[in-house]
CSV table of C-alpha atoms in Angstrom, one decimal:
chain,number,residue,atom,x,y,z
A,2,MET,CA,33.2,223.5,88.2
A,3,VAL,CA,35.8,223.8,85.8
A,4,THR,CA,35.2,223.4,82.0
A,5,TRP,CA,37.2,223.7,78.9
A,6,LEU,CA,35.8,224.8,76.9
A,7,GLY,CA,38.2,225.9,73.8
A,8,ALA,CA,37.4,222.9,71.4
A,9,ARG,CA,33.7,224.3,71.7
A,10,SER,CA,34.2,227.4,69.3
A,11,TYR,CA,33.1,227.7,65.7
A,12,LYS,CA,36.8,229.0,65.6
A,13,MET,CA,38.3,226.0,66.1
A,14,ALA,CA,38.7,224.7,62.2
A,15,THR,CA,38.3,221.2,63.0
A,16,LEU,CA,34.8,220.4,64.2
A,17,LYS,CA,32.3,218.4,61.7
A,18,TYR,CA,28.6,217.8,62.0
A,19,THR,CA,26.7,214.6,60.6
A,20,TYR,CA,23.2,214.6,59.6
A,21,LEU,CA,21.1,213.2,62.1
A,22,GLU,CA,17.7,213.4,60.8
A,23,THR,CA,14.6,216.1,59.0
A,24,ASN,CA,12.2,217.2,61.8
A,25,SER,CA,8.5,218.3,61.8
A,26,ASP,CA,9.4,221.6,60.0
A,27,ASN,CA,11.0,219.8,57.8
A,28,LYS,CA,14.2,221.2,59.2
A,29,LYS,CA,17.4,219.3,59.1
A,30,ILE,CA,18.8,218.8,62.6
A,31,TYR,CA,23.3,218.1,62.1
A,32,ALA,CA,24.9,217.4,65.5
A,33,LYS,CA,27.9,218.9,66.5
A,34,ILE,CA,30.6,216.5,66.6
A,35,ASP,CA,34.0,217.7,68.7
A,36,THR,CA,37.8,217.0,68.3
A,37,ASP,CA,37.3,214.4,71.1
A,38,GLY,CA,34.9,212.2,68.6
A,39,ASN,CA,32.2,213.4,70.9
A,40,SER,CA,28.6,215.8,70.4
A,41,TYR,CA,27.8,218.1,73.3
A,42,SER,CA,25.5,219.9,70.6
A,43,SER,CA,22.9,219.1,67.9
A,44,CYS,CA,21.1,222.2,66.1
A,45,SER,CA,19.1,222.6,62.9
A,46,GLU,CA,20.3,223.9,59.8
A,47,ASP,CA,18.8,227.4,60.9
A,48,ASN,CA,21.6,227.6,63.5
A,49,GLU,CA,23.7,230.5,62.7
A,50,GLU,CA,27.5,228.6,64.2
A,51,PHE,CA,26.4,226.0,61.6
A,52,LYS,CA,25.8,228.1,58.8
A,53,GLU,CA,29.3,229.9,59.1
A,54,TRP,CA,30.9,226.5,59.2
A,55,LYS,CA,29.1,226.2,55.8
A,56,GLU,CA,29.4,228.9,54.5
A,57,ASN,CA,33.8,228.5,55.7
A,58,GLY,CA,33.6,224.9,53.1
A,59,GLY,CA,32.1,222.8,56.0
A,60,THR,CA,31.0,219.8,54.7
A,61,VAL,CA,28.6,217.6,56.5
A,62,GLU,CA,28.5,213.6,56.5
A,63,GLY,CA,25.8,211.2,56.4
A,64,GLU,CA,23.9,214.4,54.1
A,65,PRO,CA,20.6,213.0,52.6
A,66,GLU,CA,21.0,213.7,48.7
B,12,MET,CA,2.4,267.0,109.2
B,13,GLY,CA,1.0,264.1,108.9
B,14,ALA,CA,2.2,260.7,109.9
B,15,ILE,CA,2.9,259.3,106.4
B,16,THR,CA,3.5,263.0,105.1
B,17,ARG,CA,6.6,263.2,107.7
B,18,ALA,CA,7.5,259.8,106.5
B,19,PHE,CA,7.3,261.0,103.3
B,20,ALA,CA,9.2,263.3,103.4
B,21,ASN,CA,12.2,262.6,105.5
B,22,ASN,CA,12.9,259.4,102.8
B,23,LEU,CA,12.7,262.7,100.1
B,24,ILE,CA,15.8,264.2,102.4
B,25,GLU,CA,17.4,260.0,102.8
B,26,ARG,CA,17.1,259.9,98.6
B,27,ALA,CA,19.0,263.6,98.4
B,28,GLY,CA,21.7,263.2,95.9
B,29,PRO,CA,22.3,261.0,92.1
B,30,VAL,CA,19.1,259.1,91.5
B,31,ARG,CA,19.0,256.4,89.0
B,32,PRO,CA,16.9,256.7,86.4
B,33,ASN,CA,13.3,254.2,87.2
B,34,SER,CA,14.1,251.8,84.8
B,35,LYS,CA,15.9,248.3,84.7
B,36,PRO,CA,19.5,248.7,83.8
B,37,ILE,CA,21.0,248.5,80.5
B,38,ILE,CA,23.6,246.4,81.2
B,39,ILE,CA,22.2,242.6,82.1
B,40,ASN,CA,24.5,240.9,84.8
B,41,GLY,CA,26.1,244.4,85.3
B,42,ASP,CA,27.2,242.6,88.8
B,43,MET,CA,28.2,239.4,86.8
B,44,ALA,CA,26.2,237.3,89.8
B,45,VAL,CA,24.4,234.6,87.1
B,46,ALA,CA,27.4,232.5,85.6
B,47,GLN,CA,25.0,229.5,84.3
B,48,ARG,CA,27.8,227.9,81.5
B,49,SER,CA,30.8,227.6,84.5
B,50,THR,CA,32.5,229.6,86.8
B,51,SER,CA,35.8,229.3,85.7
B,52,VAL,CA,37.1,228.0,82.0
B,53,THR,CA,40.8,227.3,81.2
B,54,GLY,CA,42.8,227.0,77.6
B,55,HIS,CA,40.6,230.2,76.0
B,56,ASN,CA,41.9,230.8,72.6
B,57,ALA,CA,38.6,231.1,70.9
B,58,VAL,CA,35.0,233.8,70.7
B,59,SER,CA,32.5,232.9,73.0
B,60,TYR,CA,30.4,233.1,76.2
B,61,THR,CA,32.5,231.1,78.5
B,62,THR,CA,31.3,232.1,82.6
B,63,VAL,CA,29.3,235.4,83.4
B,64,ASP,CA,25.9,235.4,81.5
B,65,ARG,CA,25.8,238.1,79.0
B,66,PHE,CA,29.8,239.0,78.6
B,67,LYS,CA,31.3,237.7,75.5
B,68,THR,CA,34.9,236.8,76.0
B,69,VAL,CA,36.5,237.2,72.7
B,70,CYS,CA,40.3,235.5,72.9
B,71,GLU,CA,42.0,235.2,69.9
B,72,VAL,CA,45.5,236.6,71.1
B,73,GLY,CA,46.9,234.5,73.8
B,74,THR,CA,45.1,232.0,76.0
B,75,TYR,CA,43.7,232.5,79.2
B,76,THR,CA,41.8,230.9,82.2
B,77,VAL,CA,38.3,232.7,82.7
B,78,THR,CA,36.9,232.8,85.8
B,79,GLN,CA,33.6,234.5,87.9
B,80,GLU,CA,36.5,236.0,91.1
B,81,SER,CA,34.4,236.4,93.8
B,82,LEU,CA,36.1,238.9,95.6
B,83,THR,CA,36.7,239.0,99.5
B,84,SER,CA,37.9,242.7,99.7
B,85,GLY,CA,39.6,245.9,97.6
B,86,ALA,CA,37.0,249.0,96.3
B,87,ALA,CA,35.2,246.8,94.6
B,88,TYR,CA,34.3,245.1,97.1
B,89,LEU,CA,33.5,248.3,99.1
B,90,ALA,CA,31.3,249.0,96.6
B,91,GLY,CA,28.9,246.3,97.1
B,92,PHE,CA,30.3,243.4,94.2
B,93,LYS,CA,31.2,240.3,95.4
B,94,ASN,CA,32.2,239.0,92.1
B,95,ALA,CA,33.9,239.7,89.4
B,96,LEU,CA,35.2,238.3,85.1
B,97,ARG,CA,38.3,237.8,85.4
B,98,LEU,CA,41.4,237.1,82.3
B,99,ASP,CA,44.3,235.7,83.6
B,100,CYS,CA,46.4,235.4,80.5
B,101,THR,CA,48.3,231.1,80.9
B,102,THR,CA,49.2,231.1,77.1
B,103,ALA,CA,51.6,234.9,75.9
B,104,GLU,CA,51.3,235.5,72.5
B,105,ALA,CA,53.6,238.6,71.9
B,106,THR,CA,52.2,240.0,69.1
B,107,ALA,CA,49.5,238.5,67.5
B,108,GLY,CA,49.3,235.5,64.8
B,109,SER,CA,46.9,237.7,62.5
B,110,ALA,CA,46.4,240.8,63.0
B,111,GLY,CA,42.8,240.2,62.6
B,112,ASP,CA,42.7,238.4,66.2
B,113,GLN,CA,41.8,240.8,68.8
B,114,THR,CA,41.3,239.3,72.7
B,115,THR,CA,38.0,241.7,74.0
B,116,VAL,CA,35.1,241.4,76.3
B,117,GLU,CA,31.7,242.1,75.0
B,118,GLN,CA,28.6,242.7,76.3
B,119,ARG,CA,25.9,242.5,72.9
B,120,ILE,CA,22.9,244.5,73.5
B,121,GLU,CA,19.7,243.9,71.5
B,122,GLY,CA,17.8,247.2,70.1
B,123,PHE,CA,14.7,246.9,72.2
B,124,ASN,CA,17.0,248.3,75.6
B,125,LEU,CA,18.7,250.8,73.6
B,126,GLN,CA,15.4,252.9,72.7
B,127,ALA,CA,15.9,255.5,75.3
B,128,PHE,CA,19.5,256.9,73.7
B,129,LYS,CA,17.0,258.1,70.6
B,130,LYS,CA,19.9,257.4,68.7
B,131,GLY,CA,19.6,259.7,65.1
B,132,THR,CA,16.9,261.8,65.9
B,133,ALA,CA,17.9,265.6,67.3
B,134,SER,CA,16.8,264.9,70.7
B,135,ALA,CA,19.4,262.0,71.2
B,136,GLU,CA,20.6,261.5,74.4
B,137,LYS,CA,25.1,261.5,75.4
B,138,TYR,CA,26.0,257.6,77.3
B,139,THR,CA,28.1,257.1,80.4
B,140,LEU,CA,29.4,254.1,80.8
B,141,ALA,CA,31.0,253.5,84.1
B,142,PHE,CA,33.1,249.6,85.7
B,143,TRP,CA,35.1,248.6,87.9
B,144,VAL,CA,38.6,247.3,86.8
B,145,LYS,CA,41.7,246.2,87.7
B,146,SER,CA,45.1,244.2,86.2
B,147,ASN,CA,48.4,243.7,87.4
B,148,LYS,CA,49.6,245.4,85.1
B,149,THR,CA,48.9,248.9,84.9
B,150,GLY,CA,48.9,251.2,81.3
B,151,SER,CA,47.1,254.5,79.8
B,152,ASN,CA,44.5,255.4,77.4
B,153,LEU,CA,43.3,251.3,77.0
B,154,GLN,CA,40.5,251.9,74.7
B,155,VAL,CA,36.1,250.9,75.2
B,156,ASN,CA,34.5,251.4,72.2
B,157,LEU,CA,30.4,251.2,71.7
B,158,ARG,CA,30.1,249.3,68.1
B,159,ASP,CA,26.4,250.3,66.7
B,160,SER,CA,25.9,247.2,64.2
B,161,ASP,CA,22.4,248.7,62.8
B,162,ASN,CA,24.5,251.7,61.2
B,163,SER,CA,27.9,250.4,61.2
B,164,ARG,CA,28.8,253.3,63.0
B,165,GLN,CA,31.4,253.6,66.5
B,166,ILE,CA,32.6,255.6,68.8
B,167,GLY,CA,35.4,255.0,71.5
B,168,GLY,CA,37.0,256.1,75.0
B,169,THR,CA,39.8,255.7,77.8
B,170,TYR,CA,41.1,254.8,80.3
B,171,ASP,CA,43.4,254.6,82.6
B,172,ILE,CA,44.9,251.6,84.9
B,173,SER,CA,47.1,253.3,87.2
B,174,VAL,CA,47.6,251.5,90.6
B,175,ALA,CA,48.4,247.8,89.7
B,176,ASP,CA,46.3,245.5,91.4
B,177,THR,CA,44.0,248.2,93.0
B,178,TRP,CA,40.1,248.2,91.5
B,179,GLU,CA,39.7,251.7,90.1
B,180,HIS,CA,36.5,252.6,88.8
B,181,LYS,CA,36.4,254.8,85.4
B,182,VAL,CA,33.2,256.7,84.2
B,183,ILE,CA,33.8,257.3,80.9
B,184,ASN,CA,31.0,260.1,78.9
B,185,PHE,CA,30.1,258.8,75.1
B,186,ALA,CA,28.8,261.6,72.8
B,187,ALA,CA,24.8,261.5,71.7
B,188,ASP,CA,24.3,260.4,68.4
B,189,THR,CA,22.1,262.5,65.6
B,190,THR,CA,23.0,259.8,63.0
B,191,GLY,CA,21.3,256.7,62.2
B,192,ALA,CA,18.7,255.7,64.7
B,193,PHE,CA,18.7,251.5,66.6
B,194,ASN,CA,16.2,249.1,65.4
B,195,ASP,CA,13.9,249.0,67.3
B,196,ASP,CA,13.9,244.8,67.7
B,197,ASN,CA,15.8,242.3,69.3
B,198,GLY,CA,18.9,242.2,67.2
B,199,LEU,CA,22.4,243.3,68.5
B,200,SER,CA,21.9,247.1,68.0
B,201,LEU,CA,25.1,247.9,70.2
B,202,THR,CA,28.2,246.1,71.4
B,203,ILE,CA,30.3,247.7,74.1
B,204,GLU,CA,34.0,246.8,73.5
B,205,TRP,CA,36.7,246.4,75.8
B,206,PHE,CA,39.8,246.1,73.7
B,207,LEU,CA,42.6,244.4,76.0
B,208,ASP,CA,45.4,242.7,72.6
B,209,GLY,CA,44.9,243.5,69.0
B,210,GLY,CA,46.6,242.8,65.9
B,211,SER,CA,47.3,245.8,63.5
B,212,ASN,CA,44.4,245.4,61.9
B,213,TYR,CA,42.7,246.9,64.8
B,214,SER,CA,45.8,250.4,65.2
B,215,GLY,CA,47.2,253.2,63.8
B,216,GLY,CA,44.3,255.5,63.3
B,217,ALA,CA,42.3,257.4,66.2
B,218,VAL,CA,39.9,257.1,68.7
B,219,ASP,CA,36.9,257.9,68.0
B,220,THR,CA,35.6,261.3,70.0
B,221,THR,CA,32.4,261.6,67.8
B,222,TRP,CA,30.5,258.9,66.3
B,223,GLY,CA,31.2,258.0,63.1
B,224,ALA,CA,31.4,255.3,60.4
B,225,ASN,CA,33.4,251.4,61.3
B,226,ASP,CA,36.9,252.6,61.1
B,227,ASN,CA,39.1,249.1,62.8
B,228,THR,CA,42.4,251.2,63.1
B,229,ASP,CA,40.0,253.0,65.6
B,230,ARG,CA,39.2,250.0,67.6
B,231,ASN,CA,42.8,249.5,69.5
B,232,VAL,CA,44.8,252.8,69.3
B,233,THR,CA,47.3,251.9,72.7
B,234,ASN,CA,47.8,248.4,72.7
B,235,PHE,CA,47.0,247.1,76.4
B,236,ASP,CA,48.6,243.7,75.6
B,237,LEU,CA,47.0,241.6,77.7
B,238,ALA,CA,48.7,238.6,76.3
B,239,GLY,CA,52.2,239.7,76.1
B,240,SER,CA,52.7,238.1,79.6
B,241,THR,CA,51.7,234.8,81.9
B,242,ASP,CA,51.8,237.3,84.5
B,243,ASN,CA,48.4,239.6,83.5
B,244,ASP,CA,45.2,239.2,84.1
B,245,TRP,CA,42.4,241.9,84.0
B,246,ALA,CA,38.9,241.7,85.7
B,247,ILE,CA,36.2,244.1,85.4
B,248,THR,CA,32.7,244.2,87.8
B,249,GLY,CA,30.2,247.0,88.3
B,250,VAL,CA,29.2,247.6,84.3
B,251,GLN,CA,26.3,250.1,84.1
B,252,LEU,CA,25.5,252.1,81.1
B,253,GLU,CA,23.4,255.9,81.4
B,254,VAL,CA,21.3,257.6,79.7
B,255,GLY,CA,23.3,260.6,79.9
B,256,GLU,CA,26.2,262.7,80.5
B,257,TYR,CA,27.3,261.7,84.3
B,258,SER,CA,30.7,263.2,86.1
B,259,SER,CA,32.1,260.4,89.1
B,260,THR,CA,30.2,262.7,91.7
B,261,THR,CA,26.7,262.4,89.7
B,262,LEU,CA,27.0,259.0,88.5
B,263,PRO,CA,23.2,257.3,90.0
B,264,PRO,CA,24.0,254.0,92.5
B,265,PHE,CA,24.6,251.0,90.7
B,266,GLN,CA,20.8,249.5,90.5
B,267,PHE,CA,21.9,246.0,92.2
B,268,GLU,CA,18.5,243.4,90.9
B,269,SER,CA,18.1,240.5,93.4
B,270,PHE,CA,19.7,237.4,91.6
B,271,GLU,CA,16.3,235.7,90.9
B,272,GLU,CA,15.5,239.3,88.7
B,273,ASN,CA,19.4,239.3,87.1
B,274,ARG,CA,19.0,235.5,86.6
B,275,ASP,CA,15.6,235.9,84.7
B,276,ARG,CA,17.0,238.8,82.9
B,277,CYS,CA,19.8,236.7,81.9
B,278,TYR,CA,17.9,233.2,80.6
B,279,ARG,CA,16.7,235.6,77.7
B,280,TYR,CA,20.0,235.2,76.1
B,281,TYR,CA,21.2,231.2,77.1
B,282,TYR,CA,19.3,229.2,79.7
B,283,ARG,CA,20.6,226.0,81.5
B,284,LEU,CA,19.5,223.1,83.7
B,285,THR,CA,21.3,221.4,85.7
B,286,PRO,CA,20.5,219.6,88.3
B,287,THR,CA,21.8,220.3,91.9
B,288,THR,CA,21.8,217.0,93.1
B,289,GLY,CA,21.0,213.7,91.3
B,290,PHE,CA,18.1,212.6,88.5
B,291,ARG,CA,16.0,215.8,88.3
B,292,TYR,CA,13.0,216.2,85.6
B,293,ALA,CA,13.6,218.4,82.7
B,294,GLY,CA,10.2,217.9,80.9
B,295,PHE,CA,7.7,215.7,79.7
B,296,GLY,CA,7.8,213.6,76.8
B,297,GLN,CA,5.9,211.2,74.7
B,298,VAL,CA,7.4,207.9,73.4
B,299,ASP,CA,7.7,208.5,69.5
B,300,ASN,CA,6.3,205.6,67.1
B,301,ASP,CA,10.5,204.8,66.0
B,302,ASP,CA,11.2,203.0,68.6
B,303,ASN,CA,14.1,205.0,69.8
B,304,VAL,CA,13.2,207.7,71.0
B,305,ILE,CA,11.3,210.2,72.8
B,306,VAL,CA,10.3,213.8,72.2
B,307,GLY,CA,10.6,215.2,76.0
B,308,ILE,CA,9.1,219.2,76.0
B,309,THR,CA,10.9,222.3,78.7
B,310,TRP,CA,9.2,225.0,79.1
B,311,PHE,CA,10.8,228.1,79.6
B,312,LYS,CA,11.0,230.1,82.6
B,313,THR,CA,11.2,233.1,80.4
B,314,HIS,CA,10.6,233.9,76.5
B,315,MET,CA,13.9,234.0,75.0
B,316,ARG,CA,15.5,236.6,72.5
B,317,VAL,CA,14.7,234.3,69.9
B,318,ALA,CA,14.2,230.9,69.3
B,319,PRO,CA,16.6,228.9,69.4
B,320,SER,CA,18.3,226.1,66.5
B,321,ALA,CA,20.3,224.6,69.2
B,322,LEU,CA,20.7,222.0,72.4
B,323,GLU,CA,24.3,221.8,74.9
B,324,GLN,CA,24.3,219.0,76.7
B,325,SER,CA,27.5,217.2,78.5
B,326,GLY,CA,28.0,214.9,75.7
B,327,THR,CA,27.8,211.2,78.3
B,328,ALA,CA,24.0,209.4,77.2
B,329,SER,CA,23.9,207.9,81.1
B,330,HIS,CA,23.6,211.6,82.1
B,331,TYR,CA,19.8,211.7,80.1
B,332,ARG,CA,17.1,209.5,81.6
B,333,VAL,CA,13.2,209.1,81.2
B,334,ARG,CA,10.8,207.4,83.3
B,335,GLU,CA,7.7,205.9,83.9
B,336,ALA,CA,7.5,203.4,86.4
B,337,THR,CA,10.5,202.8,85.9
B,338,THR,CA,14.1,204.9,85.3
B,339,THR,CA,15.5,204.3,82.1
B,340,THR,CA,18.9,205.0,80.7
B,341,CYS,CA,19.4,206.6,77.1
B,342,ASP,CA,21.6,205.2,75.0
B,343,ALA,CA,22.7,208.5,73.1
B,344,VAL,CA,22.5,212.1,74.2
B,345,PRO,CA,19.3,214.2,73.8
B,346,THR,CA,19.5,216.5,70.3
B,347,PHE,CA,17.8,219.3,69.2
B,348,THR,CA,14.5,218.4,67.6
B,349,ASN,CA,12.5,222.4,67.6
B,350,ALA,CA,11.8,225.7,69.9
B,351,ASP,CA,10.0,228.6,69.9
B,352,THR,CA,11.1,231.5,72.7
B,353,TRP,CA,9.2,230.0,75.1
B,354,TYR,CA,9.9,226.5,74.6
B,355,ALA,CA,12.2,223.9,73.0
B,356,ALA,CA,11.8,219.8,72.4
B,357,THR,CA,14.5,217.4,72.4
B,358,SER,CA,15.1,213.9,71.8
B,359,PHE,CA,16.0,211.5,74.0
B,360,LYS,CA,17.0,208.9,73.0
B,361,LYS,CA,16.6,205.1,73.5
B,362,SER,CA,17.0,202.1,70.9
B,363,GLY,CA,14.0,199.4,71.5
B,364,ILE,CA,11.8,201.7,73.6
B,365,THR,CA,8.1,200.1,72.6
B,366,SER,CA,10.1,196.5,71.1
B,367,SER,CA,12.1,195.8,74.1
B,368,ASN,CA,11.1,198.1,76.8
B,369,GLY,CA,7.8,197.6,77.0
B,370,TYR,CA,6.4,201.2,76.3
B,371,ALA,CA,4.1,202.0,73.9
B,372,GLN,CA,4.0,204.6,71.2
B,373,GLY,CA,2.4,207.9,72.5
B,374,GLU,CA,2.7,207.2,76.6
B,375,LEU,CA,3.5,209.7,78.6
B,376,LEU,CA,7.1,209.9,80.2
B,377,LYS,CA,8.9,212.2,82.6
B,378,VAL,CA,12.7,213.3,80.9
B,379,GLY,CA,15.6,214.1,83.2
B,380,ILE,CA,19.1,214.8,83.8
B,381,ASP,CA,21.3,213.0,85.5
B,382,GLY,CA,25.0,214.6,86.5
B,383,GLY,CA,24.5,216.4,82.9
B,384,TYR,CA,22.7,219.6,81.6
B,385,MET,CA,20.8,220.9,79.0
B,386,ALA,CA,20.7,224.3,78.3
B,387,TRP,CA,19.9,226.8,74.5
B,388,SER,CA,21.1,229.9,73.7
B,389,ALA,CA,19.8,232.8,72.3
B,390,GLU,CA,22.8,235.0,72.7
B,391,LEU,CA,23.6,238.0,70.4
């Protein structure tokens, strides 16, 4: 089994996240969009990788006001 | 002497010599047997867990193929190790692109598993780190560091690679530290880092032979320069961390665990479901009231270190299905709903699940995977 993970690490600069929904815990859920346009993971607003991405200036698409 | 007494005495004689402590090994997956994510990853130039569980490949200098290498010969193989973690440089980087870039292999350990070192007390214990290592490139003073995240302290050790392409066993002693206790919790307390290449931020100092405050310039004093050539590779296996000071002759034997024990300990940090063949179930779900979601519940085999906050999947919607009397293919990839340390809830997507597909709100369905995977991480 060979997998290419190079574009699926937080060190890659061109990831983006899109808002999906708010769950029953009132946590926002996001899809992480890879450079190929596909989503290989989704996360809550508590996810460390997501929070680090936001702290580094990332802007979520579709975030409700 | 009765038969039972004699058998006990014989057992004692057979066990003479180094005897390992009566506990689970501190290093998880030290024999590199478990690789849930993949056995080979190409083009790795990032910071992530790639192949063997619990060993993080921090590859910022150079690009690598990372593999769970199967061993068939050599001293490590003869010592019982059938697998190794191997980094092959595929794109060289003679000078680190950034002063802060590094290429290291790490194992990160939570505080719960480190209390036997009694760090930060008058009774603090020494550390012995042992491992098998092999590289095409010989070198002196390759550095391996212990980094205490709770108290921002570090200590370093060195080893040589004396003969190219030959497994060598290394035993490195580290001093005890009477300053700064490891937190007794599930957070990151200790990182073992094998430094293989790095920018200028990590050199210029001296190897810390005693514990002291963090200093990046002490972490890679003599650069091995693994990224210096695409000829280069480095491999490691048989990693063990012992409480106390041991030499190569007194070192307790590597504590081999069964594959299942080893994998179960890895599951605390990463849990991945990959069907061995065809469509397989991952749990049960109920049709939600929004006409396009079935929320499925998957129970983890062991409690994870923390509640996962993300779901990994293959990126292909058709790999995911729901079934009651017939199997229905999802029309979008599943997404994270919520989780705790013992379960995860996942949203399986099927538009018109109630209005067009004949299912009722609240109906119980099986949810599953065909060709893809679902995974949750609680890594440090």
